[in-house]
Amino acid sequence: MAMLRFIRRRKFGPVAWLDALAATAVIGLLASQIVIVALRYVFSLGWPWATDLLTYLFFFIVSLPLVRVLLHNESVRVNVLSQSFPRPVMEVIERVALIGLLCPAMTWAAWNTIPMVKTSWRVLEGSPTLGGLPGFFIIKTLAALVFAALAIVSLVMGLRRHPYRKGEKQ
């Protein structure tokens, strides 16, 4: 229900459901963490799958917004030197960062996760924790897909005329 209200309030395009999913995952992580800590330390109750649940939620919280952060230039960085550079110089720096650094790094990461993901699917890998949640192979697959998506988006953005300018036709 909270997710639907969040989507209705937001006024931006078709990715609103991803923001809502990420927000729901954050709320789920916080609530789950409080309950799990209370059960473990107040009532001496605990289950291995509970820790896996927190790990899975944290993974979704971190990985879901990565492509959006890249697309909208919302990353956290210190722009002390870049404020003095003219816009064309900044665009060259951004292009070098996107095509020369991020794209090769994410391509390498995606390529190197393929054998791990194949093996994980072959055995339908479960949690590394005894008694943990099943479906660890899905987490590994999503990690590989995130790497691939970041590689593709960084390449496309780096090839655009103005990588981060908004409101201009490319």
Rosetta silent file (secondary structure, phi, psi, omega in degrees, C-alpha in Angstrom):
SEQUENCE: MAMLRFIRRRKFGPVAWLDALAATAVIGLLASQIVIVALRYVFSLGWPWATDLLTYLFFFIVSLPLVRVLLHNESVRVNVLSQSFPRPVMEVIERVALIGLLCPAMTWAAWNTIPMVKTSWRVLEGSPTLGGLPGFFIIKTLAALVFAALAIVSLVMGLRRHPYRKGEKQ
SCORE:     score description
SCORE:     0.000 S_00000001
   1 L     0.000  -44.604  178.645    0.000    0.000    0.000 S_00000001
   2 H   -62.735  -34.258  179.935    2.800    2.419    0.883 S_00000001
   3 H   -64.616  -41.830  179.632    4.451    1.543   -2.407 S_00000001
   4 H   -65.748  -40.414  177.290    1.346    2.561   -4.397 S_00000001
   5 H   -62.996  -40.401  179.572    1.081    5.883   -2.545 S_00000001
   6 H   -61.707  -43.714 -179.765    4.757    6.526   -3.259 S_00000001
   7 H   -64.734  -41.744 -179.054    4.255    5.861   -6.986 S_00000001
   8 H   -65.009  -35.973 -179.013    1.202    8.139   -7.156 S_00000001
   9 H   -69.962  -33.332 -176.541    3.070   11.004   -5.473 S_00000001
  10 L   -76.091  140.576 -175.920    6.022   10.853   -7.839 S_00000001
  11 L  -111.457   15.434 -176.191    5.609   12.714  -11.115 S_00000001
  12 L  -111.074  132.485  173.250    8.501   11.277  -13.144 S_00000001
  13 L     9.770 -164.431 -172.436    8.282    8.692  -15.901 S_00000001
  14 L   -76.612   -3.494  179.809    8.059    4.941  -15.977 S_00000001
  15 L   -91.255    7.128 -179.926   10.894    4.302  -13.501 S_00000001
  16 H   -59.293  -33.235 -179.129    8.780    5.394  -10.534 S_00000001
  17 H   -67.549  -29.184  175.928    8.124    1.757   -9.671 S_00000001
  18 H   -69.134  -40.887  176.265   11.871    1.178   -9.253 S_00000001
  19 H   -63.208  -41.317  178.918   12.077    4.066   -6.804 S_00000001
  20 H   -64.756  -39.743  177.964    9.067    2.684   -4.977 S_00000001
  21 H   -64.480  -42.066  178.037   10.644   -0.767   -4.867 S_00000001
  22 H   -65.141  -41.756  178.461   13.886    0.684   -3.502 S_00000001
  23 H   -64.090  -40.783  177.422   11.976    2.714   -0.900 S_00000001
  24 H   -64.308  -38.414  178.169   10.024   -0.373    0.135 S_00000001
  25 H   -65.605  -38.183  177.618   13.278   -2.324    0.431 S_00000001
  26 H   -64.233  -46.796  178.793   14.755    0.391    2.683 S_00000001
  27 H   -63.021  -42.251  177.395   11.693    0.358    4.915 S_00000001
  28 H   -62.145  -40.871  178.813   11.733   -3.445    4.918 S_00000001
  29 H   -63.877  -46.650 -179.299   15.424   -3.500    5.813 S_00000001
  30 H   -62.943  -46.983 -179.677   14.990   -1.071    8.698 S_00000001
  31 H   -64.156  -44.250  179.720   11.932   -2.835   10.093 S_00000001
  32 H   -62.889  -41.546 -179.753   13.501   -6.278    9.687 S_00000001
  33 H   -61.678  -44.108  179.501   16.729   -5.149   11.330 S_00000001
  34 H   -62.659  -46.482 -179.173   14.876   -3.801   14.362 S_00000001
  35 H   -64.431  -44.764 -177.617   12.796   -6.972   14.720 S_00000001
  36 H   -64.992  -42.618  178.600   15.770   -9.315   14.221 S_00000001
  37 H   -65.607  -42.745  178.808   17.945   -7.450   16.730 S_00000001
  38 H   -62.704  -45.159  179.179   15.114   -7.342   19.268 S_00000001
  39 H   -62.925  -41.067 -175.984   14.399  -11.054   18.857 S_00000001
  40 H   -71.847  -47.804 -170.934   18.068  -11.984   19.091 S_00000001
  41 H   -96.257  -21.086  177.991   19.205   -9.817   22.001 S_00000001
  42 L   -95.393  -42.797 -175.172   16.021   -9.325   24.006 S_00000001
  43 L  -108.226    2.194 -179.721   14.312  -12.697   23.555 S_00000001
  44 L    56.155   37.642  176.411   17.343  -14.878   22.636 S_00000001
  45 L  -116.177  140.288  177.988   15.667  -15.995   19.403 S_00000001
  46 L  -164.206  151.852  179.309   17.385  -16.071   16.050 S_00000001
  47 L  -135.218  141.755  179.157   17.350  -17.797   12.686 S_00000001
  48 H   -60.566  -34.200 -178.380   20.093  -17.971   10.040 S_00000001
  49 H   -66.473  -23.790 -179.176   17.659  -16.981    7.291 S_00000001
  50 H   -65.508  -40.905  177.289   16.979  -13.691    9.086 S_00000001
  51 H   -66.130  -39.188  176.519   20.530  -12.508    8.514 S_00000001
  52 H   -62.572  -38.539  177.995   20.292  -13.566    4.868 S_00000001
  53 H   -58.014  -44.382  178.763   17.089  -11.541    4.531 S_00000001
  54 H   -63.676  -40.555  179.114   18.961   -8.435    5.667 S_00000001
  55 H   -64.344  -44.614  179.599   21.790   -9.166    3.233 S_00000001
  56 H   -62.925  -45.485  179.356   19.385   -9.654    0.304 S_00000001
  57 H   -62.387  -42.166  178.771   17.490   -6.455    1.121 S_00000001
  58 H   -61.983  -40.372  178.117   20.735   -4.504    1.425 S_00000001
  59 H   -59.958  -45.283  179.937   21.850   -5.818   -1.968 S_00000001
  60 H   -64.880  -39.400 -179.626   18.612   -4.630   -3.587 S_00000001
  61 H   -63.244  -39.296 -178.389   18.856   -1.236   -1.893 S_00000001
  62 H   -77.536  -40.728 -171.579   22.382   -0.715   -3.176 S_00000001
  63 H   -86.668  -30.809 -177.517   21.989   -2.145   -6.682 S_00000001
  64 L   -58.722  -44.588 -176.131   18.535   -0.950   -7.789 S_00000001
  65 L   -84.987    1.248 -173.179   19.377    2.757   -8.008 S_00000001
  66 H   -59.766  -46.413 -178.867   22.834    2.414   -9.592 S_00000001
  67 H   -66.467  -39.799  179.024   21.763    2.928  -13.213 S_00000001
  68 H   -64.505  -41.642  177.595   19.494    5.811  -12.267 S_00000001
  69 H   -58.319  -42.548  178.899   22.290    7.469  -10.289 S_00000001
  70 H   -66.858  -45.983 -177.585   24.506    7.242  -13.365 S_00000001
  71 H   -62.652  -38.052 -174.778   21.825    8.485  -15.779 S_00000001
  72 L  -100.159    7.917  177.786   20.893   11.500  -13.665 S_00000001
  73 L    54.672   47.365 -177.041   24.434   12.344  -12.501 S_00000001
  74 L  -103.920   16.353 -178.949   23.393   12.001   -8.865 S_00000001
  75 L   -72.645  155.969  179.471   26.576   10.434   -7.565 S_00000001
  76 L   -90.701  121.632  177.715   28.300   11.905   -4.546 S_00000001
  77 L  -154.796  161.451  179.858   31.626   13.443   -5.419 S_00000001
  78 L   -96.327  118.005 -177.090   33.727   16.440   -4.541 S_00000001
  79 L  -105.110   50.732 -178.794   33.734   18.969   -7.362 S_00000001
  80 L   -69.501  -50.838 -178.746   36.404   21.326   -6.040 S_00000001
  81 L   -77.268  -36.929 -172.987   38.489   21.462   -9.212 S_00000001
  82 H   -67.869  -18.735  178.779   35.731   20.877  -11.719 S_00000001
  83 H   -66.213  -27.143 -178.338   33.900   24.064  -10.755 S_00000001
  84 H   -88.385  -10.565 -179.287   36.668   26.108  -12.354 S_00000001
  85 L   -81.036  143.507  173.178   36.698   24.137  -15.625 S_00000001
  86 L   -68.057  159.015 -176.082   34.690   25.362  -18.613 S_00000001
  87 H   -56.028  -43.156  179.527   31.771   23.170  -19.668 S_00000001
  88 H   -61.480  -36.637  177.845   33.526   21.658  -22.749 S_00000001
  89 H   -66.734  -41.498  178.489   36.470   20.531  -20.591 S_00000001
  90 H   -62.059  -37.947  179.079   34.079   18.981  -18.073 S_00000001
  91 H   -66.173  -35.905  176.097   32.349   17.078  -20.866 S_00000001
  92 H   -66.270  -43.601  178.646   35.687   15.643  -22.008 S_00000001
  93 H   -61.483  -44.541  178.864   36.489   14.613  -18.427 S_00000001
  94 H   -62.780  -40.937 -179.950   33.044   13.018  -18.059 S_00000001
  95 H   -64.388  -43.157  177.875   33.452   11.207  -21.372 S_00000001
  96 H   -62.841  -42.105  179.395   36.875    9.848  -20.366 S_00000001
  97 H   -64.142  -42.950 -178.015   35.466    8.722  -17.018 S_00000001
  98 H   -70.772  -50.188 -174.955   32.463    7.014  -18.628 S_00000001
  99 H   -85.382  -35.248 -174.790   34.175    5.380  -21.616 S_00000001
 100 H   -89.719  -24.136 -177.863   37.706    5.024  -20.291 S_00000001
 101 H  -115.247  -60.485 -172.929   37.073    4.007  -16.687 S_00000001
 102 H   -67.838  -47.409 -177.808   33.527    2.939  -15.866 S_00000001
 103 H   -60.283  -48.924  178.437   32.667    1.055  -19.060 S_00000001
 104 H   -64.480  -38.431 -179.339   35.810   -1.134  -19.091 S_00000001
 105 H   -65.006  -44.328 -179.291   35.596   -1.813  -15.351 S_00000001
 106 H   -72.177  -33.887  175.607   31.934   -2.837  -15.493 S_00000001
 107 H   -64.169  -44.853  177.947   32.471   -4.869  -18.678 S_00000001
 108 H   -60.845  -45.487 -179.784   35.336   -6.712  -17.001 S_00000001
 109 H   -62.873  -44.628  179.627   33.236   -7.309  -13.873 S_00000001
 110 H   -63.261  -44.113 -178.831   30.261   -8.574  -15.897 S_00000001
 111 H   -63.319  -41.508 -177.641   32.461  -10.834  -18.022 S_00000001
 112 H   -76.212  -14.752  176.761   34.230  -12.313  -15.003 S_00000001
 113 H   -87.007  -13.290 -177.405   30.984  -13.067  -13.175 S_00000001
 114 H   -57.665  -49.882  179.233   29.630  -15.225  -16.021 S_00000001
 115 H   -60.977  -39.006  179.199   31.401  -18.466  -14.945 S_00000001
 116 H   -63.742  -42.482  179.992   30.373  -17.907  -11.329 S_00000001
 117 H   -67.305  -41.502  178.555   26.744  -17.315  -12.338 S_00000001
 118 H   -60.769  -45.870  178.726   26.696  -20.382  -14.619 S_00000001
 119 H   -63.736  -41.389 -179.587   28.036  -22.594  -11.833 S_00000001
 120 H   -62.101  -41.071  177.975   25.624  -21.067   -9.359 S_00000001
 121 H   -70.611  -35.566 -178.735   22.642  -21.808  -11.640 S_00000001
 122 H   -60.127  -39.076 -178.026   23.892  -25.321  -12.373 S_00000001
 123 L  -102.346    3.148 -175.458   23.716  -26.244   -8.678 S_00000001
 124 L    46.637   60.023 -172.779   20.909  -23.787   -7.814 S_00000001
 125 L   -54.865  132.052  175.730   23.172  -22.369   -5.142 S_00000001
 126 L   -97.955 -166.867 -178.560   21.592  -21.609   -1.813 S_00000001
 127 L   -63.920  144.387  173.969   22.780  -19.452    1.002 S_00000001
 128 L   -70.255  -14.737  178.573   26.380  -19.776    2.163 S_00000001
 129 L   -90.845  132.918  177.330   24.921  -19.837    5.683 S_00000001
 130 L   -63.048  122.902 -178.879   23.612  -23.158    6.961 S_00000001
 131 L    84.650   10.584 -179.076   19.835  -22.766    7.219 S_00000001
 132 L   -81.723 -176.964 -178.798   19.849  -19.527    5.245 S_00000001
 133 L   -71.353  144.653  174.429   17.510  -18.381    2.504 S_00000001
 134 L   -76.901  172.935  173.446   17.549  -20.179   -0.851 S_00000001
 135 L    89.870   21.641  178.595   18.085  -18.371   -4.132 S_00000001
 136 H   -62.383  -27.581  178.143   21.632  -17.100   -3.751 S_00000001
 137 H   -63.461  -29.153  177.924   22.067  -17.820   -7.464 S_00000001
 138 H   -69.952  -40.442  177.797   19.508  -15.097   -8.186 S_00000001
 139 H   -61.913  -43.844  178.741   21.545  -12.547   -6.233 S_00000001
 140 H   -63.526  -38.490  178.588   24.669  -13.486   -8.210 S_00000001
 141 H   -65.305  -44.130  178.998   22.733  -13.176  -11.467 S_00000001
 142 H   -63.018  -36.879  177.343   21.403   -9.753  -10.529 S_00000001
 143 H   -61.795  -44.703  178.652   24.929   -8.608   -9.671 S_00000001
 144 H   -63.389  -40.199  179.005   26.136   -9.658  -13.128 S_00000001
 145 H   -66.458  -36.993  176.970   23.162   -7.904  -14.757 S_00000001
 146 H   -63.831  -44.259  176.887   23.863   -4.716  -12.811 S_00000001
 147 H   -58.988  -45.655 -179.267   27.486   -4.771  -14.011 S_00000001
 148 H   -64.286  -43.056  179.643   26.332   -5.292  -17.610 S_00000001
 149 H   -62.824  -42.377  178.571   23.707   -2.546  -17.372 S_00000001
 150 H   -64.860  -37.666  177.929   26.237   -0.084  -15.979 S_00000001
 151 H   -63.589  -46.288 -178.606   28.687   -0.955  -18.770 S_00000001
 152 H   -65.772  -46.645 -178.646   26.058   -0.407  -21.474 S_00000001
 153 H   -64.025  -41.430  179.777   24.695    2.804  -19.958 S_00000001
 154 H   -65.285  -37.460  177.555   28.177    4.264  -19.446 S_00000001
 155 H   -65.664  -47.316 -179.638   29.101    3.493  -23.064 S_00000001
 156 H   -62.751  -44.130  179.925   25.893    5.023  -24.434 S_00000001
 157 H   -66.207  -38.463  179.253   26.221    8.097  -22.228 S_00000001
 158 H   -65.978  -27.312  179.483   29.879    8.513  -23.121 S_00000001
 159 H   -86.582  -10.655  177.878   29.017    8.488  -26.826 S_00000001
 160 L   -68.706  157.619 -179.633   26.316   11.136  -26.435 S_00000001
 161 L   -63.266  -45.512  177.121   27.121   14.676  -27.498 S_00000001
 162 L  -126.678  101.373 -171.914   26.604   16.000  -23.960 S_00000001
 163 L   -53.985  -39.303 -173.571   26.797   13.111  -21.476 S_00000001
 164 L  -120.329    2.728 -178.967   24.935   14.770  -18.606 S_00000001
 165 L   -71.348  135.081  179.904   23.111   17.790  -20.011 S_00000001
 166 L   -99.836  152.675  173.267   19.397   17.705  -19.439 S_00000001
 167 L    79.629    5.475  177.777   16.726   19.076  -21.691 S_00000001
 168 L  -112.432  143.313  174.569   18.727   18.905  -24.914 S_00000001
 169 L   -77.498  136.842 -176.654   18.104   16.586  -27.802 S_00000001
 170 L   -85.669    0.000    0.000   21.121   14.399  -28.421 S_00000001
